[in-house]
Amino acid sequence: MKTQVAIIGGGPAGLLLSQLLMNAGISTVVLERQSREHVLSRIRAGVMEWGTVELLKTAGVSDRMFKEGFPHEGCYLSSNDRMLRIDFEHLVDSRVMVYGQTEVTRDLYNAQDAAGATVLHNVSDVVLNDLQTSSPYVTFTKDGQALRLECEYIAGCDGFHGVSRKSIPASVLKEYEKVYPFGWLGILSETPPLEDELIYASSDRGFALASMRNANLSRYYVQVPLTDKVEDWSDDRFWDAFTDRLPSTIRGQLVTGPSIEKSIAPLRSFVSEPMQWGRLSLCGDAAHIVPPTGAKGLNLAASDVRYLSQALIARFADNDPTRLDSYGADALARVKLAMRFSWWMTLLLHRFPDMSAFDLQMQAADFDYLSKSRNAQISLAENYTGLPF
Ligand code: RFL
Ligand code: PHB
């Protein structure tokens, strides 16, 4: 098999890259380890920066999102009983779109089908070869058959546990990581959302987040110790803990019901450098992970794809390799800013097990400053709705 760009991983980053490149007349093959059903069963992100929304529009996959998604012009932060609304619209003239990652991925699969894309599922033994030459290739197994895909460039969009990052020699890779001493227990429930906008709730009992998917589908999270298992959390226990962390003024609004999904995700910040090595470019979770507090994971994947698609299009359409040469550095600079924001928002809102009385005072002062300073709110709004490219 032969293509111009081999894409490892058929999650949102890989599919979006494939769609943008195909729209520009560049051939792609996507290799995905899982089945399509499996990829579409993963419940993940829910909030998109407007830059991500615009990129999906450019890719021609935004019709359903504009019909079924919910633009939000603000969000709430609370600290015990204090509630603060961050007004994106007035502070930075921007907004976000609430539309599930699962739906984005579904829209991308449908668009790829319509474009006649080659997306191979259930592939295994993916190995990237000759990355430092102008004719790299990928070997893999599909339906018991050993196959070889020749290409000009490889995009590693295979998530945190993929093979792409590991194909860069350890002597070249630098990795920076912070593992947080807690996770998020998330549930989906067919109940009306607590509020019209998201609530990031900090309290003496820990953090909670009230998010949503649609008018009758809520997505709620609570901070839990890393040692907890999903089986430890009955629905009743979840609702008690969640309610307890909300400002008392809004507790009465909460509608509870059975959970239809429940999972725990550990929180970490991770970035590896370089994001590019020879003919391999990494995109999305393959190169970096952020804690979900700032809602940046999917948005960073989209941001990388934006830089890489433009660079590859310049390379193939205008024979201009300069943007491709600087892809790693360009993408990484924006990644680091979003990592800083996600880390800061995590520190602002969570209870860490080892917090001293001083740490607690400073965290409370951070919230107080945010509630009193329009400049601090502008900074939060600017970062949350998405920094420029
Ligand atoms: P993905 O989605 O992990 O896709 C990678 C794909 O590669 C495949 N793969 C391989 N394929 C071939 N060969 C191999 N050897 C392979 N190894 C892996 C995998 O099967 C998979 O299909 O990475 P991608 O595309 O970079 O997308 C990143 C996003 O999925 C991720 O950043 C977000 O979900 C993070 N995230 C959030 N991001 C936001 O922007 N806003 C949010 O509100 C938000 N909330 C969240 C989140 C992530 C969460 N969890 C569970 C980690 C909430 C949660 C709870
Ligand atoms: C979600 O709806 O899943 C969600 C929203 C905002 C976040 C994280 C997750 O910061």
CSV table of C-alpha atoms and ligand atoms in Angstrom, one decimal:
chain,number,residue,atom,x,y,z
A,1,MET,CA,0.0,0.0,0.0
A,2,LYS,CA,1.1,3.6,-0.7
A,3,THR,CA,-0.1,7.0,0.5
A,4,GLN,CA,1.2,10.5,1.0
A,5,VAL,CA,0.5,10.7,4.8
A,6,ALA,CA,0.1,7.7,7.0
A,7,ILE,CA,-1.9,8.5,10.1
A,8,ILE,CA,-1.5,6.3,13.2
A,9,GLY,CA,-4.7,6.4,15.4
A,10,GLY,CA,-8.3,7.1,14.4
A,11,GLY,CA,-9.4,9.2,17.4
A,12,PRO,CA,-10.4,12.8,16.9
A,13,ALA,CA,-6.9,14.0,16.0
A,14,GLY,CA,-6.2,11.4,13.4
A,15,LEU,CA,-9.6,11.6,11.8
A,16,LEU,CA,-9.6,15.4,11.7
A,17,LEU,CA,-6.2,15.5,10.2
A,18,SER,CA,-7.2,13.0,7.5
A,19,GLN,CA,-10.3,15.0,6.7
A,20,LEU,CA,-8.4,18.3,6.3
A,21,LEU,CA,-5.7,16.7,4.2
A,22,MET,CA,-8.1,14.8,1.9
A,23,ASN,CA,-10.1,18.1,1.4
A,24,ALA,CA,-6.8,19.5,0.1
A,25,GLY,CA,-6.3,16.6,-2.3
A,26,ILE,CA,-3.6,14.9,-0.2
A,27,SER,CA,-4.0,11.1,0.2
A,28,THR,CA,-4.1,9.5,3.7
A,29,VAL,CA,-4.4,6.1,5.3
A,30,VAL,CA,-5.6,5.9,8.9
A,31,LEU,CA,-4.6,2.9,11.0
A,32,GLU,CA,-6.7,2.4,14.2
A,33,ARG,CA,-6.1,-0.3,16.7
A,34,GLN,CA,-9.7,-0.6,17.9
A,35,SER,CA,-13.0,-1.1,16.2
A,36,ARG,CA,-15.1,1.9,15.3
A,37,GLU,CA,-17.7,0.9,17.8
A,38,HIS,CA,-15.1,0.9,20.6
A,39,VAL,CA,-13.8,4.4,19.6
A,40,LEU,CA,-17.4,5.7,19.6
A,41,SER,CA,-18.2,4.2,23.0
A,42,ARG,CA,-15.6,6.3,24.8
A,43,ILE,CA,-17.2,9.2,26.8
A,44,ARG,CA,-14.6,12.0,27.0
A,45,ALA,CA,-14.5,15.7,26.4
A,46,GLY,CA,-17.5,18.0,26.2
A,47,VAL,CA,-16.2,21.6,25.7
A,48,MET,CA,-14.7,23.0,22.6
A,49,GLU,CA,-12.9,26.3,22.1
A,50,TRP,CA,-14.3,28.4,19.3
A,51,GLY,CA,-11.1,27.9,17.4
A,52,THR,CA,-11.8,24.1,17.4
A,53,VAL,CA,-15.4,24.8,16.3
A,54,GLU,CA,-14.0,26.9,13.4
A,55,LEU,CA,-11.6,24.2,12.4
A,56,LEU,CA,-14.4,21.6,12.3
A,57,LYS,CA,-16.3,24.0,10.1
A,58,THR,CA,-13.3,24.4,7.8
A,59,ALA,CA,-13.1,20.6,7.6
A,60,GLY,CA,-16.8,20.5,6.6
A,61,VAL,CA,-17.9,18.5,9.7
A,62,SER,CA,-19.9,21.1,11.6
A,63,ASP,CA,-23.5,20.9,10.5
A,64,ARG,CA,-24.8,18.7,13.3
A,65,MET,CA,-22.6,20.4,15.9
A,66,PHE,CA,-24.2,23.8,15.0
A,67,LYS,CA,-27.7,22.2,15.2
A,68,GLU,CA,-27.3,20.1,18.3
A,69,GLY,CA,-24.4,21.7,20.3
A,70,PHE,CA,-24.8,24.4,22.9
A,71,PRO,CA,-22.8,27.6,22.7
A,72,HIS,CA,-21.9,28.9,26.2
A,73,GLU,CA,-21.1,32.5,26.9
A,74,GLY,CA,-19.8,31.9,30.4
A,75,CYS,CA,-19.2,29.4,33.2
A,76,TYR,CA,-19.4,29.4,37.0
A,77,LEU,CA,-16.6,28.8,39.5
A,78,SER,CA,-17.6,28.3,43.1
A,79,SER,CA,-15.7,28.1,46.4
A,80,ASN,CA,-17.9,26.6,49.1
A,81,ASP,CA,-20.9,29.0,49.0
A,82,ARG,CA,-19.3,31.7,46.9
A,83,MET,CA,-20.3,31.6,43.3
A,84,LEU,CA,-18.6,33.6,40.5
A,85,ARG,CA,-19.7,33.7,36.9
A,86,ILE,CA,-17.0,34.2,34.3
A,87,ASP,CA,-18.6,36.1,31.4
A,88,PHE,CA,-16.7,35.1,28.3
A,89,GLU,CA,-18.9,37.2,26.1
A,90,HIS,CA,-18.3,40.5,27.9
A,91,LEU,CA,-14.7,39.8,29.1
A,92,VAL,CA,-13.2,38.6,25.8
A,93,ASP,CA,-16.0,38.5,23.3
A,94,SER,CA,-15.8,34.8,22.9
A,95,ARG,CA,-17.6,31.6,23.8
A,96,VAL,CA,-17.2,27.8,23.8
A,97,MET,CA,-19.3,25.0,22.3
A,98,VAL,CA,-20.7,22.2,24.5
A,99,TYR,CA,-20.8,19.2,22.2
A,100,GLY,CA,-19.5,15.7,23.1
A,101,GLN,CA,-16.2,14.3,21.8
A,102,THR,CA,-18.1,11.1,20.9
A,103,GLU,CA,-20.4,13.2,18.6
A,104,VAL,CA,-17.4,15.0,17.0
A,105,THR,CA,-15.8,11.6,16.3
A,106,ARG,CA,-19.0,10.2,14.9
A,107,ASP,CA,-19.3,13.3,12.6
A,108,LEU,CA,-15.7,12.8,11.5
A,109,TYR,CA,-16.2,9.1,10.7
A,110,ASN,CA,-19.3,9.9,8.6
A,111,ALA,CA,-17.4,12.6,6.7
A,112,GLN,CA,-14.5,10.2,6.1
A,113,ASP,CA,-16.9,7.6,4.8
A,114,ALA,CA,-18.5,10.1,2.5
A,115,ALA,CA,-15.0,11.2,1.2
A,116,GLY,CA,-14.0,7.5,0.5
A,117,ALA,CA,-11.3,7.6,3.1
A,118,THR,CA,-9.2,4.5,4.0
A,119,VAL,CA,-9.6,4.0,7.7
A,120,LEU,CA,-8.4,0.5,8.7
A,121,HIS,CA,-9.6,-0.7,12.1
A,122,ASN,CA,-8.4,-3.5,14.3
A,123,VAL,CA,-4.9,-3.2,13.1
A,124,SER,CA,-2.1,-4.5,15.4
A,125,ASP,CA,1.8,-4.7,15.6
A,126,VAL,CA,2.1,-1.2,14.1
A,127,VAL,CA,5.8,-0.3,13.6
A,128,LEU,CA,7.2,2.9,12.2
A,129,ASN,CA,10.3,2.5,10.0
A,130,ASP,CA,13.0,4.7,8.4
A,131,LEU,CA,11.7,7.9,10.0
A,132,GLN,CA,14.9,9.8,9.2
A,133,THR,CA,14.7,9.1,5.5
A,134,SER,CA,12.5,10.6,2.8
A,135,SER,CA,10.6,7.3,2.3
A,136,PRO,CA,9.4,6.1,5.7
A,137,TYR,CA,7.0,3.2,5.9
A,138,VAL,CA,4.7,1.5,8.4
A,139,THR,CA,4.3,-2.2,9.0
A,140,PHE,CA,1.2,-3.7,10.7
A,141,THR,CA,-1.0,-6.7,10.9
A,142,LYS,CA,-4.7,-6.7,9.8
A,143,ASP,CA,-6.9,-9.9,9.7
A,144,GLY,CA,-3.8,-12.0,10.3
A,145,GLN,CA,-2.0,-10.5,7.3
A,146,ALA,CA,1.3,-8.7,7.6
A,147,LEU,CA,1.1,-5.4,5.6
A,148,ARG,CA,3.4,-2.6,4.6
A,149,LEU,CA,2.3,1.0,4.0
A,150,GLU,CA,4.7,3.3,2.2
A,151,CYS,CA,4.4,7.0,2.6
A,152,GLU,CA,6.1,10.4,2.6
A,153,TYR,CA,5.1,11.5,6.1
A,154,ILE,CA,3.7,9.9,9.3
A,155,ALA,CA,1.4,11.6,11.8
A,156,GLY,CA,1.4,10.0,15.2
A,157,CYS,CA,-2.1,10.5,16.5
A,158,ASP,CA,-2.3,7.4,18.6
A,159,GLY,CA,-2.9,8.8,22.0
A,160,PHE,CA,-0.9,8.5,25.2
A,161,HIS,CA,-0.4,4.8,25.0
A,162,GLY,CA,0.4,4.6,21.3
A,163,VAL,CA,3.6,3.5,19.5
A,164,SER,CA,4.4,6.8,17.7
A,165,ARG,CA,6.0,8.7,20.6
A,166,LYS,CA,8.0,5.6,21.6
A,167,SER,CA,9.4,5.4,18.0
A,168,ILE,CA,11.5,8.5,18.8
A,169,PRO,CA,14.8,7.3,20.4
A,170,ALA,CA,14.9,7.7,24.2
A,171,SER,CA,18.2,9.6,23.8
A,172,VAL,CA,16.3,12.3,21.9
A,173,LEU,CA,13.0,12.4,23.9
A,174,LYS,CA,12.6,14.7,26.9
A,175,GLU,CA,9.5,14.1,29.0
A,176,TYR,CA,8.0,16.3,31.7
A,177,GLU,CA,5.3,15.0,33.9
A,178,LYS,CA,3.2,15.8,37.0
A,179,VAL,CA,0.9,13.2,38.4
A,180,TYR,CA,-1.8,14.6,40.7
A,181,PRO,CA,-2.8,12.7,43.8
A,182,PHE,CA,-6.4,12.2,42.8
A,183,GLY,CA,-8.7,11.3,39.9
A,184,TRP,CA,-12.1,12.3,38.6
A,185,LEU,CA,-15.0,10.0,39.0
A,186,GLY,CA,-17.5,10.9,36.2
A,187,ILE,CA,-21.1,9.8,35.6
A,188,LEU,CA,-23.5,10.3,32.8
A,189,SER,CA,-27.2,10.5,33.9
A,190,GLU,CA,-30.4,11.1,31.9
A,191,THR,CA,-31.4,14.1,34.0
A,192,PRO,CA,-31.6,17.8,33.1
A,193,PRO,CA,-28.3,19.7,33.8
A,194,LEU,CA,-28.0,21.5,37.1
A,195,GLU,CA,-27.5,24.9,35.4
A,196,ASP,CA,-27.5,26.4,31.9
A,197,GLU,CA,-23.7,26.7,32.1
A,198,LEU,CA,-20.9,24.5,33.6
A,199,ILE,CA,-20.1,24.8,37.3
A,200,TYR,CA,-16.5,24.2,38.5
A,201,ALA,CA,-17.1,23.7,42.3
A,202,SER,CA,-14.3,23.8,44.8
A,203,SER,CA,-15.1,23.0,48.4
A,204,ASP,CA,-13.6,21.8,51.7
A,205,ARG,CA,-14.8,18.3,50.7
A,206,GLY,CA,-13.0,18.4,47.3
A,207,PHE,CA,-13.8,19.4,43.7
A,208,ALA,CA,-16.9,18.7,41.6
A,209,LEU,CA,-17.9,19.6,38.1
A,210,ALA,CA,-21.4,20.0,36.7
A,211,SER,CA,-21.3,19.6,33.0
A,212,MET,CA,-23.8,18.4,30.4
A,213,ARG,CA,-24.3,16.9,26.9
A,214,ASN,CA,-27.9,18.0,26.2
A,215,ALA,CA,-31.1,19.2,27.8
A,216,ASN,CA,-31.7,15.7,29.3
A,217,LEU,CA,-28.2,14.4,29.7
A,218,SER,CA,-25.9,15.5,32.5
A,219,ARG,CA,-22.2,14.8,32.9
A,220,TYR,CA,-21.0,15.2,36.5
A,221,TYR,CA,-17.6,14.6,38.2
A,222,VAL,CA,-16.2,14.5,41.7
A,223,GLN,CA,-12.6,14.4,42.8
A,224,VAL,CA,-11.7,11.1,44.3
A,225,PRO,CA,-8.5,9.5,45.9
A,226,LEU,CA,-6.4,7.6,43.4
A,227,THR,CA,-7.0,4.4,45.4
A,228,ASP,CA,-10.8,4.5,44.9
A,229,LYS,CA,-12.4,2.1,42.4
A,230,VAL,CA,-15.6,2.6,40.5
A,231,GLU,CA,-17.2,-0.3,42.5
A,232,ASP,CA,-16.7,1.7,45.7
A,233,TRP,CA,-19.1,4.3,44.4
A,234,SER,CA,-22.8,3.5,44.3
A,235,ASP,CA,-25.0,6.1,42.6
A,236,ASP,CA,-26.3,7.2,46.1
A,237,ARG,CA,-22.7,7.7,47.3
A,238,PHE,CA,-21.9,9.7,44.2
A,239,TRP,CA,-25.0,12.0,44.5
A,240,ASP,CA,-24.2,12.6,48.2
A,241,ALA,CA,-20.6,13.6,47.6
A,242,PHE,CA,-21.5,15.7,44.5
A,243,THR,CA,-24.3,17.6,46.3
A,244,ASP,CA,-22.1,18.2,49.3
A,245,ARG,CA,-19.5,20.1,47.1
A,246,LEU,CA,-22.0,22.4,45.5
A,247,PRO,CA,-22.8,25.9,46.9
A,248,SER,CA,-25.8,25.4,49.3
A,249,THR,CA,-27.9,27.9,47.3
A,250,ILE,CA,-28.1,25.7,44.2
A,251,ARG,CA,-28.2,22.2,45.8
A,252,GLY,CA,-32.0,22.2,45.7
A,253,GLN,CA,-32.0,22.5,41.9
A,254,LEU,CA,-30.2,19.2,41.4
A,255,VAL,CA,-32.2,16.4,39.8
A,256,THR,CA,-30.7,13.0,40.5
A,257,GLY,CA,-31.2,9.7,38.7
A,258,PRO,CA,-29.5,6.4,37.8
A,259,SER,CA,-26.1,6.7,36.2
A,260,ILE,CA,-25.8,5.2,32.7
A,261,GLU,CA,-21.9,5.4,32.7
A,262,LYS,CA,-19.4,5.7,35.5
A,263,SER,CA,-15.6,5.8,35.2
A,264,ILE,CA,-12.5,7.1,37.0
A,265,ALA,CA,-9.8,9.0,35.2
A,266,PRO,CA,-6.5,9.8,36.9
A,267,LEU,CA,-5.2,13.4,36.4
A,268,ARG,CA,-1.8,14.1,35.0
A,269,SER,CA,0.2,16.8,33.1
A,270,PHE,CA,2.6,15.4,30.6
A,271,VAL,CA,4.5,16.7,27.7
A,272,SER,CA,7.2,15.2,25.5
A,273,GLU,CA,9.7,17.0,23.3
A,274,PRO,CA,10.3,17.1,20.4
A,275,MET,CA,6.9,16.7,18.8
A,276,GLN,CA,8.6,16.0,15.5
A,277,TRP,CA,11.5,13.7,14.5
A,278,GLY,CA,12.5,13.2,10.9
A,279,ARG,CA,9.3,12.4,9.0
A,280,LEU,CA,7.2,11.7,12.1
A,281,SER,CA,5.0,14.4,13.7
A,282,LEU,CA,3.1,13.8,16.9
A,283,CYS,CA,-0.4,15.2,17.4
A,284,GLY,CA,-2.7,15.3,20.5
A,285,ASP,CA,-2.5,13.0,23.4
A,286,ALA,CA,0.4,11.1,21.8
A,287,ALA,CA,2.6,14.1,22.7
A,288,HIS,CA,0.9,15.6,25.7
A,289,ILE,CA,-1.8,15.1,28.4
A,290,VAL,CA,-3.5,17.7,30.5
A,291,PRO,CA,-5.7,17.3,33.5
A,292,PRO,CA,-9.4,17.8,32.4
A,293,THR,CA,-9.9,20.9,34.6
A,294,GLY,CA,-9.3,23.4,31.9
A,295,ALA,CA,-11.1,21.4,29.2
A,296,LYS,CA,-8.0,21.5,27.0
A,297,GLY,CA,-7.2,17.9,25.9
A,298,LEU,CA,-9.4,17.7,22.8
A,299,ASN,CA,-8.7,21.4,22.0
A,300,LEU,CA,-5.0,20.8,22.0
A,301,ALA,CA,-5.3,17.8,19.7
A,302,ALA,CA,-7.3,20.1,17.3
A,303,SER,CA,-4.7,22.8,17.7
A,304,ASP,CA,-1.9,20.5,16.7
A,305,VAL,CA,-3.9,19.2,13.8
A,306,ARG,CA,-4.5,22.8,12.6
A,307,TYR,CA,-0.7,23.5,12.6
A,308,LEU,CA,0.2,20.1,11.0
A,309,SER,CA,-2.5,20.2,8.3
A,310,GLN,CA,-1.5,23.7,7.3
A,311,ALA,CA,2.2,22.7,7.2
A,312,LEU,CA,1.6,19.5,5.2
A,313,ILE,CA,-0.7,21.4,2.7
A,314,ALA,CA,2.0,24.1,2.2
A,315,ARG,CA,4.5,21.3,1.7
A,316,PHE,CA,2.4,19.4,-0.9
A,317,ALA,CA,0.6,22.2,-2.6
A,318,ASP,CA,3.4,24.9,-2.7
A,319,ASN,CA,6.4,22.7,-2.2
A,320,ASP,CA,7.2,24.9,0.8
A,321,PRO,CA,8.6,22.8,3.7
A,322,THR,CA,9.3,25.7,6.1
A,323,ARG,CA,6.1,25.4,8.1
A,324,LEU,CA,6.6,21.7,8.4
A,325,ASP,CA,10.1,22.2,9.6
A,326,SER,CA,8.8,24.4,12.4
A,327,TYR,CA,5.6,22.3,13.2
A,328,GLY,CA,7.0,20.8,16.4
A,329,ALA,CA,8.1,24.1,17.9
A,330,ASP,CA,4.9,26.0,16.8
A,331,ALA,CA,2.6,23.4,18.2
A,332,LEU,CA,4.6,22.9,21.4
A,333,ALA,CA,4.6,26.7,22.3
A,334,ARG,CA,0.8,26.7,22.3
A,335,VAL,CA,0.6,23.3,24.2
A,336,LYS,CA,2.8,24.7,27.0
A,337,LEU,CA,0.4,27.7,27.5
A,338,ALA,CA,-2.6,25.4,27.8
A,339,MET,CA,-0.7,23.1,30.1
A,340,ARG,CA,0.1,26.0,32.4
A,341,PHE,CA,-3.6,27.0,32.4
A,342,SER,CA,-4.9,23.4,33.1
A,343,TRP,CA,-2.3,23.0,35.9
A,344,TRP,CA,-3.2,26.4,37.5
A,345,MET,CA,-7.0,25.7,37.3
A,346,THR,CA,-6.4,22.3,38.9
A,347,LEU,CA,-4.4,23.9,41.8
A,348,LEU,CA,-7.1,26.6,42.2
A,349,LEU,CA,-10.0,24.2,42.5
A,350,HIS,CA,-8.9,20.9,44.0
A,351,ARG,CA,-8.1,19.7,47.6
A,352,PHE,CA,-4.6,18.2,47.7
A,353,PRO,CA,-4.1,15.6,50.5
A,354,ASP,CA,-1.0,17.4,51.7
A,355,MET,CA,-2.2,21.0,51.7
A,356,SER,CA,-0.9,23.0,54.7
A,357,ALA,CA,-2.9,25.7,56.4
A,358,PHE,CA,-0.8,28.2,54.4
A,359,ASP,CA,-1.6,26.5,51.1
A,360,LEU,CA,-5.3,26.6,51.9
A,361,GLN,CA,-5.1,30.3,52.7
A,362,MET,CA,-3.4,31.0,49.4
A,363,GLN,CA,-5.9,29.0,47.4
A,364,ALA,CA,-8.7,30.9,49.0
A,365,ALA,CA,-6.9,34.2,48.3
A,366,ASP,CA,-6.5,33.1,44.6
A,367,PHE,CA,-10.2,32.6,44.4
A,368,ASP,CA,-10.9,35.9,46.1
A,369,TYR,CA,-8.5,37.8,43.7
A,370,LEU,CA,-10.3,36.2,40.8
A,371,SER,CA,-13.7,37.3,42.1
A,372,LYS,CA,-12.5,40.9,42.6
A,373,SER,CA,-10.2,41.5,39.6
A,374,ARG,CA,-11.7,41.9,36.1
A,375,ASN,CA,-8.2,41.5,34.8
A,376,ALA,CA,-7.8,38.1,36.4
A,377,GLN,CA,-11.2,37.1,35.0
A,378,ILE,CA,-10.2,38.2,31.5
A,379,SER,CA,-7.1,36.0,31.8
A,380,LEU,CA,-9.2,33.0,32.8
A,381,ALA,CA,-11.8,33.7,30.1
A,382,GLU,CA,-9.0,34.2,27.4
A,383,ASN,CA,-7.4,30.9,28.3
A,384,TYR,CA,-10.6,28.9,28.7
A,385,THR,CA,-12.1,30.0,25.4
A,386,GLY,CA,-8.7,29.5,23.7
A,387,LEU,CA,-5.6,31.4,23.1
A,388,PRO,CA,-4.8,32.7,19.6
A,389,PHE,CA,-2.8,30.6,17.1
B,1,RFL,P1,-7.2,9.6,21.5
B,1,RFL,O1,-8.7,10.0,21.6
B,1,RFL,O2,-6.7,8.8,22.6
B,1,RFL,O3,-7.1,8.7,20.1
B,1,RFL,C1,-6.0,7.9,19.9
B,1,RFL,C2,-6.4,6.8,19.0
B,1,RFL,O4,-5.2,6.0,18.7
B,1,RFL,C3,-5.6,4.6,18.8
B,1,RFL,N1,-4.3,3.9,19.0
B,1,RFL,C4,-3.7,3.2,18.1
B,1,RFL,N2,-3.9,3.0,16.8
B,1,RFL,C5,-3.1,2.2,16.0
B,1,RFL,N3,-2.0,1.7,16.6
B,1,RFL,C6,-1.6,1.8,17.9
B,1,RFL,N4,-0.5,1.3,18.4
B,1,RFL,C7,-2.5,2.6,18.7
B,1,RFL,N5,-2.5,3.0,20.0
B,1,RFL,C8,-3.6,3.8,20.2
B,1,RFL,C9,-6.5,4.5,20.0
B,1,RFL,O5,-7.3,3.4,19.9
B,1,RFL,C10,-7.3,5.8,19.7
B,1,RFL,O6,-8.5,5.6,19.0
B,1,RFL,O7,-6.2,10.8,21.2
B,1,RFL,P2,-6.4,12.1,20.4
B,1,RFL,O8,-7.1,11.8,19.0
B,1,RFL,O9,-5.2,12.8,20.5
B,1,RFL,O10,-7.6,13.0,21.2
B,1,RFL,C11,-7.3,13.5,22.4
B,1,RFL,C12,-8.6,13.5,23.3
B,1,RFL,O11,-9.3,12.3,23.2
B,1,RFL,C13,-8.3,13.9,24.7
B,1,RFL,O12,-7.3,14.9,24.8
B,1,RFL,C14,-9.6,14.4,25.4
B,1,RFL,O13,-10.6,13.4,25.5
B,1,RFL,C15,-9.3,14.9,26.8
B,1,RFL,N6,-10.4,15.4,27.6
B,1,RFL,C16,-11.0,16.6,27.4
B,1,RFL,N7,-10.6,17.4,26.4
B,1,RFL,C17,-11.2,18.6,26.2
B,1,RFL,O14,-10.7,19.4,25.3
B,1,RFL,N8,-12.3,19.0,26.9
B,1,RFL,C18,-12.8,18.3,27.8
B,1,RFL,O15,-13.9,18.7,28.4
B,1,RFL,C19,-12.2,17.0,28.2
B,1,RFL,N9,-12.7,16.2,29.1
B,1,RFL,C20,-11.0,14.5,28.6
B,1,RFL,C21,-12.1,15.0,29.3
B,1,RFL,C22,-10.5,13.3,28.8
B,1,RFL,C23,-11.0,12.5,29.8
B,1,RFL,N10,-10.5,11.2,30.0
B,1,RFL,C24,-11.2,10.0,30.2
B,1,RFL,C25,-9.0,11.0,29.8
B,1,RFL,C26,-12.7,14.2,30.3
B,1,RFL,C27,-12.1,13.0,30.6
B,1,RFL,C28,-12.8,12.2,31.7
B,2,PHB,C1,-17.2,17.2,30.2
B,2,PHB,O1,-18.3,17.7,30.0
B,2,PHB,O2,-16.9,16.0,30.2
B,2,PHB,C2,-16.1,18.2,30.7
B,2,PHB,C3,-16.4,19.5,30.7
B,2,PHB,C4,-15.4,20.4,31.1
B,2,PHB,C5,-14.2,20.0,31.6
B,2,PHB,C6,-13.9,18.6,31.7
B,2,PHB,C7,-14.9,17.7,31.2
B,2,PHB,O3,-13.3,20.8,32.1
